[in-house]
Amino acid sequence: MNEEKEEKINKSFEYETTNLIRSNFNENKNLNELENTASKPSNQLSNGLLGWYSVSGSDSIKQGKPYFFTLYNEPLVLYRDREDIVRCVKDVCPHRGASFLGGEVINGQLVCPYHGARFSSQGNCTNLDRITCEHIIDSNYDNYAKSIKLLQYPCIEKEGYIYIYYTGTPLANIEDFQIKSSLNSLLPDSYGFPSLEYEYEEVYVDFKADWARIIENHLDILHVFWMHGDTIPDKNVNRNTITSFNQKIKRDNRQLESIYSYKTNGQEEFIRIKFVPPGRIFIYKGSPESTRYIQVLDHIPLGNNKARVIVRHYRKFLKNKLFTSLVLFSHLQRKTFYKIFSEDYLVLKTQTFNEQMGYIQKDNVKLLGEDKMVQYYWDWLQNALNKEKPWDLHPTNSLTNSVHDDRGMLYPPENPNMAIKNNRIILIKLLLRLLFPISLILILI
Ligand code: FES
Ligand SMILES: [Fe+2]
């Protein structure tokens, strides 16, 4: 397929998606309702488990370098094509089924490590004469080789995130996808957050734990005081100050949100937590337009008992780059993030085990008043699981070759190397910063 046609397809895909987003948004925007009810809700969220996922930050997808991950056990690869457009393809070479692990991206074309087949961004093999010895190129082979195609998912890069439209069934022609859910419902802008005005820090964290349990953890307000009280630098967040909250719960077909305010303390707001299916959470304080700080958490279901979270902290303060680099802001932030997630990890792993053993189920444990968001989340999850069954699309069992598991857990807390390296950098930079005044004093005396 020539470049011009390819560009047209990209444009039309983007156009259709945008139109769909627009029409869904118009339909939905009048449906917001405020409520504060103790009754068990019916499920009102329209997005299910299949649809748009934020799977990576833009910076992780570099020209010339494939990025591997899995989604619901399915191995996938992201890479940038010649036009710098991010593509998401199934990590299976259509020639003889090798993975692209160990392969390359050359001039924006994905290259298989096994026999060197190269693929254009439309998924066509572009070097038919080079993937095999000349003596077996006959007309039959030629026809066959021309018909092999990569399988892809729709992919959009927006505001520093890579989103893919996940159905569990990648297609050879990306224009054949029927986009049924709106990307708009995931975007900060559509909730009134002016995200581009913010600076942010970002970390990736990997857990060998149930994806849904991790989301549940991030919707759980009370554990923050108990488990993270010594790590979060806020004297009001501490196990000694643990308190009950009033909640204003907002549910419409795009989101589930709770505004927590102190029961005592003149109804002062503590925090807001917004869940947007299937895996995005916003945490902030005050109105979206004026908030000084937004945490965006994206939960990626890599596979059974395996999940990745992208945590982005946007801020309106501490924007001076020189100052933040002098005080080692991003390294220290990263250290705090890693510590918080390590604190949660043992709980998440043991809950996952207890669930696997049948000791607990998601909806049969006792709930506190503040667990209402958790209950609402489970209602959505059960409903979505009953309808879509994404875990049945690429099932694994104990005999499944663990190659993608073995290569997959890249980040802390499961892989602590990055946290160790971060601590080492903090130490070295601190020493270097101290070295200058010390040598100055030594010279003077
Ligand atoms: S398996 Fe990929 S080129 Fe042969
Ligand atoms: Fe936590």
XYZ file of C-alpha atoms and ligand atoms in Angstrom:
450
model
C 0.000 0.000 0.000
C 1.436 3.354 -0.881
C 2.146 6.114 1.601
C -0.656 8.358 0.395
C -3.300 5.703 0.851
C -1.875 4.833 4.246
C -2.099 8.438 5.351
C -5.722 8.609 4.206
C -6.588 5.566 6.284
C -4.981 7.089 9.368
C -6.863 10.311 8.801
C -10.204 8.609 8.262
C -9.680 6.429 11.319
C -8.942 9.468 13.426
C -11.902 11.316 11.950
C -14.334 8.499 12.690
C -13.030 8.143 16.214
C -13.295 11.851 16.850
C -16.830 11.944 15.522
C -17.806 8.992 17.595
C -16.224 10.576 20.634
C -18.081 13.787 19.954
C -21.475 12.153 19.546
C -21.055 9.990 22.643
C -19.991 12.973 24.684
C -23.040 14.984 23.617
C -25.306 12.115 24.482
C -23.740 11.683 27.874
C -23.119 15.101 29.202
C -26.617 15.720 30.508
C -26.715 12.518 32.465
C -24.656 13.609 35.472
C -26.443 13.151 38.720
C -25.428 13.885 42.252
C -26.426 11.472 44.923
C -25.608 10.321 48.366
C -27.391 7.072 48.800
C -26.858 4.028 50.971
C -28.818 1.692 48.719
C -27.015 -0.758 46.447
C -26.744 0.887 43.060
C -27.548 -0.554 39.712
C -24.678 -0.496 37.276
C -24.778 2.652 35.233
C -21.335 2.879 33.652
C -21.511 2.341 29.934
C -17.901 1.357 29.175
C -17.023 -2.268 29.771
C -13.709 -4.113 29.882
C -13.098 -4.081 26.152
C -12.329 -0.716 24.606
C -9.758 2.036 25.092
C -6.805 1.516 27.415
C -3.949 3.810 28.172
C -1.052 1.356 27.870
C 2.041 3.544 27.944
C 3.395 7.051 28.185
C 4.649 8.552 24.908
C 8.240 8.775 26.151
C 8.508 5.003 26.507
C 7.935 4.457 22.790
C 11.141 5.527 21.102
C 11.937 5.557 17.394
C 13.747 2.367 16.413
C 12.840 0.419 19.532
C 9.930 -1.997 19.925
C 8.091 -1.915 23.278
C 6.667 -5.232 24.446
C 3.783 -5.835 26.805
C 0.739 -8.052 27.163
C -2.950 -7.301 27.559
C -5.257 -9.984 28.949
C -2.359 -12.415 28.251
C -2.107 -11.444 24.574
C 1.469 -10.453 23.593
C 1.628 -7.084 21.853
C 4.276 -4.727 20.585
C 4.208 -0.944 20.209
C 6.575 0.862 17.857
C 6.836 4.120 15.910
C 6.495 3.907 12.139
C 8.217 6.155 9.563
C 5.782 9.005 10.254
C 6.348 8.640 14.003
C 2.825 7.235 14.384
C 2.615 4.634 17.147
C 1.394 1.212 15.994
C 0.176 -1.666 18.148
C 0.597 -5.118 16.614
C 0.182 -8.642 17.866
C 3.618 -9.965 18.777
C 3.451 -12.896 16.360
C 5.281 -12.857 13.034
C 2.902 -14.058 10.304
C 5.699 -15.966 8.521
C 6.373 -18.758 10.987
C 5.002 -17.406 14.243
C 8.102 -16.062 15.982
C 7.820 -13.253 18.496
C 9.447 -9.938 17.643
C 11.371 -10.147 20.930
C 14.964 -9.626 19.884
C 13.828 -7.975 16.637
C 14.328 -4.391 15.514
C 12.578 -1.388 14.059
C 14.506 -0.197 10.994
C 13.365 2.951 9.195
C 10.027 2.678 10.949
C 9.515 -0.938 9.852
C 9.181 -3.814 12.288
C 11.763 -6.531 11.555
C 11.384 -10.128 12.706
C 14.563 -11.587 14.274
C 13.954 -15.093 12.852
C 14.240 -14.628 9.059
C 14.295 -10.869 8.784
C 10.777 -10.249 7.417
C 10.058 -6.515 7.483
C 6.613 -5.027 7.777
C 5.201 -1.678 6.748
C 2.950 0.182 9.131
C -0.002 -1.271 7.221
C 1.302 -4.712 8.198
C 2.508 -5.832 4.759
C 5.762 -7.686 4.263
C 8.106 -5.359 2.361
C 11.184 -7.516 1.726
C 9.800 -10.667 0.167
C 13.018 -11.325 -1.738
C 15.165 -11.209 1.386
C 13.384 -13.428 3.877
C 14.134 -16.636 2.039
C 16.704 -18.248 -0.225
C 16.254 -17.530 -3.877
C 15.772 -21.168 -4.877
C 12.420 -21.441 -3.065
C 10.953 -18.281 -4.518
C 8.568 -19.603 -7.084
C 5.269 -18.106 -8.042
C 3.357 -20.006 -5.332
C 5.684 -18.881 -2.620
C 5.566 -15.350 -3.889
C 1.763 -15.290 -3.709
C 1.827 -16.750 -0.249
C 4.473 -14.367 1.057
C 2.611 -11.353 -0.287
C -0.467 -12.373 1.629
C 1.124 -12.486 5.084
C 0.080 -9.557 7.243
C 0.591 -8.356 10.766
C -2.449 -8.109 13.022
C -3.057 -4.736 14.637
C -5.168 -2.778 17.108
C -6.143 0.880 16.660
C -3.722 3.131 18.450
C -3.856 6.864 19.247
C -1.214 9.055 20.875
C -2.688 11.932 22.836
C -1.375 14.248 25.567
C 1.649 12.062 26.169
C -0.282 8.801 26.434
C -0.582 5.862 24.046
C -4.135 4.512 23.912
C -5.121 1.307 22.182
C -8.590 0.112 21.337
C -8.593 -3.430 22.686
C -11.131 -6.014 21.531
C -9.104 -9.189 22.042
C -9.182 -9.778 18.271
C -6.570 -7.844 16.296
C -7.268 -7.356 12.589
C -5.132 -7.313 9.456
C -6.819 -4.139 8.228
C -7.062 -1.490 10.855
C -9.863 0.279 8.991
C -12.106 -2.767 9.610
C -12.431 -1.955 13.318
C -15.814 -0.766 14.517
C -14.982 1.637 17.328
C -17.808 1.214 19.799
C -16.645 3.170 22.823
C -15.467 6.691 23.295
C -11.850 7.583 23.988
C -13.148 10.922 25.163
C -14.466 9.438 28.389
C -10.864 8.702 29.453
C -9.427 12.116 28.680
C -8.704 14.628 31.464
C -9.964 17.493 29.289
C -13.444 16.073 29.069
C -13.785 16.367 32.863
C -12.567 19.953 32.893
C -8.916 19.342 33.890
C -6.713 21.705 31.917
C -3.961 19.076 31.910
C -1.603 20.853 29.557
C -0.913 23.565 32.116
C 0.614 21.079 34.493
C 4.084 19.653 34.985
C 4.153 15.990 35.838
C 6.214 13.128 37.206
C 5.500 9.618 36.051
C 6.354 6.136 37.229
C 5.438 2.671 36.057
C 4.813 -0.052 38.602
C 4.351 -3.782 38.043
C 2.525 -6.159 40.334
C 2.013 -9.882 40.359
C -1.485 -9.326 41.647
C -5.039 -9.247 40.369
C -5.658 -6.196 38.187
C -9.077 -5.533 39.700
C -7.721 -5.692 43.257
C -5.229 -2.954 42.435
C -8.019 -0.683 41.194
C -9.975 -1.529 44.331
C -6.951 -0.491 46.403
C -6.857 2.894 44.679
C -10.558 3.444 45.354
C -10.055 2.676 49.038
C -9.698 5.880 51.002
C -9.082 4.573 54.513
C -6.051 2.372 53.899
C -4.094 5.473 52.895
C -4.058 6.664 56.520
C -3.168 3.255 57.866
C -0.674 1.897 55.339
C 0.889 5.022 53.835
C 0.595 7.443 56.766
C 4.349 7.448 57.439
C 5.261 7.794 53.755
C 2.878 10.498 52.544
C 4.327 13.858 53.550
C 1.070 15.247 54.990
C 0.513 15.395 58.733
C -3.238 15.002 58.206
C -2.688 11.585 56.673
C -1.644 9.332 59.477
C -2.992 6.304 61.319
C -3.547 8.502 64.389
C -5.720 10.924 62.438
C -7.817 8.283 60.680
C -11.343 9.569 60.457
C -14.755 9.014 58.883
C -15.864 10.885 55.838
C -19.058 12.085 54.302
C -19.252 11.135 50.649
C -20.952 12.748 47.749
C -21.118 10.123 45.076
C -21.600 11.089 41.486
C -22.457 8.396 38.955
C -23.263 8.735 35.316
C -22.568 6.511 32.378
C -18.950 7.674 32.042
C -17.663 7.847 35.606
C -17.989 7.041 39.256
C -16.765 9.712 41.633
C -16.731 10.256 45.365
C -15.984 13.573 47.057
C -14.780 12.892 50.579
C -15.231 15.557 53.229
C -14.473 15.337 56.944
C -17.489 14.457 59.111
C -16.138 16.836 61.705
C -13.927 19.750 60.750
C -16.683 21.829 59.132
C -17.202 19.545 56.152
C -13.808 20.498 54.757
C -12.996 18.536 51.608
C -10.334 15.863 51.921
C -10.025 14.426 48.402
C -11.970 13.377 45.281
C -11.571 10.015 43.588
C -12.946 9.453 40.094
C -13.066 6.038 38.424
C -13.399 5.917 34.634
C -13.777 2.399 33.197
C -12.048 0.251 32.382
C -8.881 1.280 34.196
C -8.340 4.988 34.799
C -8.552 6.783 38.152
C -8.204 10.517 38.822
C -7.405 11.690 42.350
C -7.561 15.422 43.075
C -8.908 18.058 45.421
C -11.368 20.871 44.744
C -12.889 21.604 41.367
C -11.165 20.178 38.273
C -10.596 23.686 36.861
C -8.816 25.023 39.932
C -7.129 21.980 41.428
C -3.377 22.356 41.934
C -2.667 18.653 41.796
C -4.057 15.678 39.867
C -2.993 12.086 40.137
C -3.835 9.930 37.112
C -3.538 6.179 37.575
C -3.868 3.821 34.608
C -4.319 0.139 35.353
C -3.232 -2.278 32.642
C -4.356 -5.922 32.877
C -1.189 -7.583 31.548
C -2.406 -11.087 32.327
C -3.727 -13.367 35.045
C -2.326 -12.142 38.312
C -0.132 -9.604 36.516
C -0.774 -5.896 36.102
C 0.963 -2.623 35.384
C 0.032 0.798 36.738
C 1.140 4.079 35.189
C 1.066 6.794 37.811
C 1.248 10.383 36.706
C 1.263 13.266 39.193
C 0.375 16.567 37.543
C 1.062 19.745 39.503
C 0.629 23.483 39.124
C 3.347 24.279 41.677
C 7.113 23.603 41.620
C 7.347 24.254 37.910
C 10.782 25.835 37.861
C 13.015 23.247 36.214
C 16.299 24.498 37.701
C 14.915 24.534 41.216
C 13.258 21.120 40.917
C 16.432 19.590 39.548
C 18.513 21.164 42.358
C 16.265 19.684 45.031
C 16.204 16.313 43.196
C 12.428 16.608 42.998
C 11.701 13.879 40.480
C 14.051 11.351 42.066
C 12.583 11.979 45.509
C 9.032 11.784 44.118
C 9.895 8.507 42.465
C 11.299 7.182 45.737
C 8.026 8.065 47.489
C 5.916 6.437 44.747
C 7.942 3.238 44.859
C 7.676 3.114 48.637
C 3.901 3.595 48.583
C 3.421 0.856 46.010
C 5.716 -1.525 47.882
C 3.594 -0.928 50.982
C 0.484 -2.025 49.091
C 2.119 -4.919 47.331
C 2.080 -7.549 50.051
C -1.604 -6.889 50.719
C -2.436 -7.093 47.019
C -0.533 -10.337 46.595
C -2.128 -11.961 49.624
C -5.627 -10.808 48.626
C -5.033 -12.261 45.167
C -3.933 -15.552 46.730
C -6.917 -15.608 49.080
C -9.243 -15.013 46.178
C -7.602 -17.730 44.072
C -7.990 -20.154 46.968
C -11.679 -19.288 47.277
C -11.256 -17.796 50.769
C -12.753 -14.475 49.665
C -14.851 -13.223 46.812
C -14.874 -9.693 45.548
C -18.339 -8.910 46.849
C -18.753 -10.956 50.013
C -16.518 -9.169 52.493
C -17.854 -6.774 55.092
C -17.965 -3.184 53.950
C -17.375 0.007 55.890
C -19.307 3.146 55.005
C -16.331 4.489 53.093
C -16.176 1.322 50.971
C -19.165 2.402 48.907
C -16.963 3.235 45.925
C -15.463 -0.241 46.172
C -18.943 -1.743 46.151
C -19.968 0.319 43.136
C -16.769 -0.707 41.362
C -17.438 -4.400 41.986
C -20.955 -3.988 40.629
C -19.543 -2.517 37.417
C -16.816 -5.160 37.209
C -19.177 -8.111 37.682
C -21.542 -6.723 35.103
C -18.726 -6.155 32.609
C -17.206 -9.609 33.241
C -20.564 -11.283 32.685
C -20.970 -9.541 29.355
C -17.494 -9.534 27.822
C -15.312 -12.239 29.391
C -11.990 -10.737 28.256
C -10.026 -13.270 30.325
C -11.416 -16.084 28.166
C -10.046 -14.611 24.929
C -6.394 -15.635 25.408
C -6.481 -18.242 28.166
C -3.294 -19.621 29.666
C -2.799 -22.656 31.891
C -0.005 -24.212 33.909
C 1.498 -25.727 30.744
C 1.705 -22.404 28.921
C 5.277 -21.403 28.081
C 6.053 -18.526 30.434
C 8.257 -16.524 28.034
C 6.139 -13.384 28.195
C 5.759 -13.640 31.968
C 9.497 -14.062 32.384
C 10.261 -11.018 30.251
C 7.288 -8.962 31.313
C 7.644 -7.599 34.824
C 9.907 -4.642 34.185
C 9.233 -2.188 36.963
C 9.232 -1.990 40.784
C 8.005 -3.314 43.144
C 8.124 -6.662 41.286
C 11.469 -5.775 39.759
C 13.281 -3.598 42.332
C 16.271 -2.664 40.136
C 14.847 0.687 39.101
C 14.101 1.647 42.699
C 17.632 0.672 43.751
C 19.098 2.673 40.868
C 16.959 5.681 41.787
C 18.198 5.547 45.402
C 21.794 5.339 44.171
C 21.309 8.412 41.960
C 19.862 10.361 44.904
C 22.875 9.461 47.011
C 25.426 10.376 44.345
C 23.738 13.665 43.487
C 23.429 14.614 47.150
C 27.137 13.944 47.658
C 28.008 16.035 44.602
C 25.851 18.884 45.850
C 27.564 18.745 49.247
C 31.014 18.507 47.728
C 30.918 22.035 46.359
C 30.304 23.956 49.646
C 32.660 21.639 51.540
C 35.520 22.247 49.111
C 34.768 25.981 49.206
C 35.058 25.986 53.006
C 38.282 23.963 52.820
C 39.778 26.445 50.345
C 38.799 29.406 52.534
C 40.328 27.985 55.695
S 9.111 -16.109 11.546
Fe 9.362 -14.023 11.181
S 10.511 -13.929 9.383
Fe 10.216 -16.027 9.695
Fe -2.247 2.129 48.571
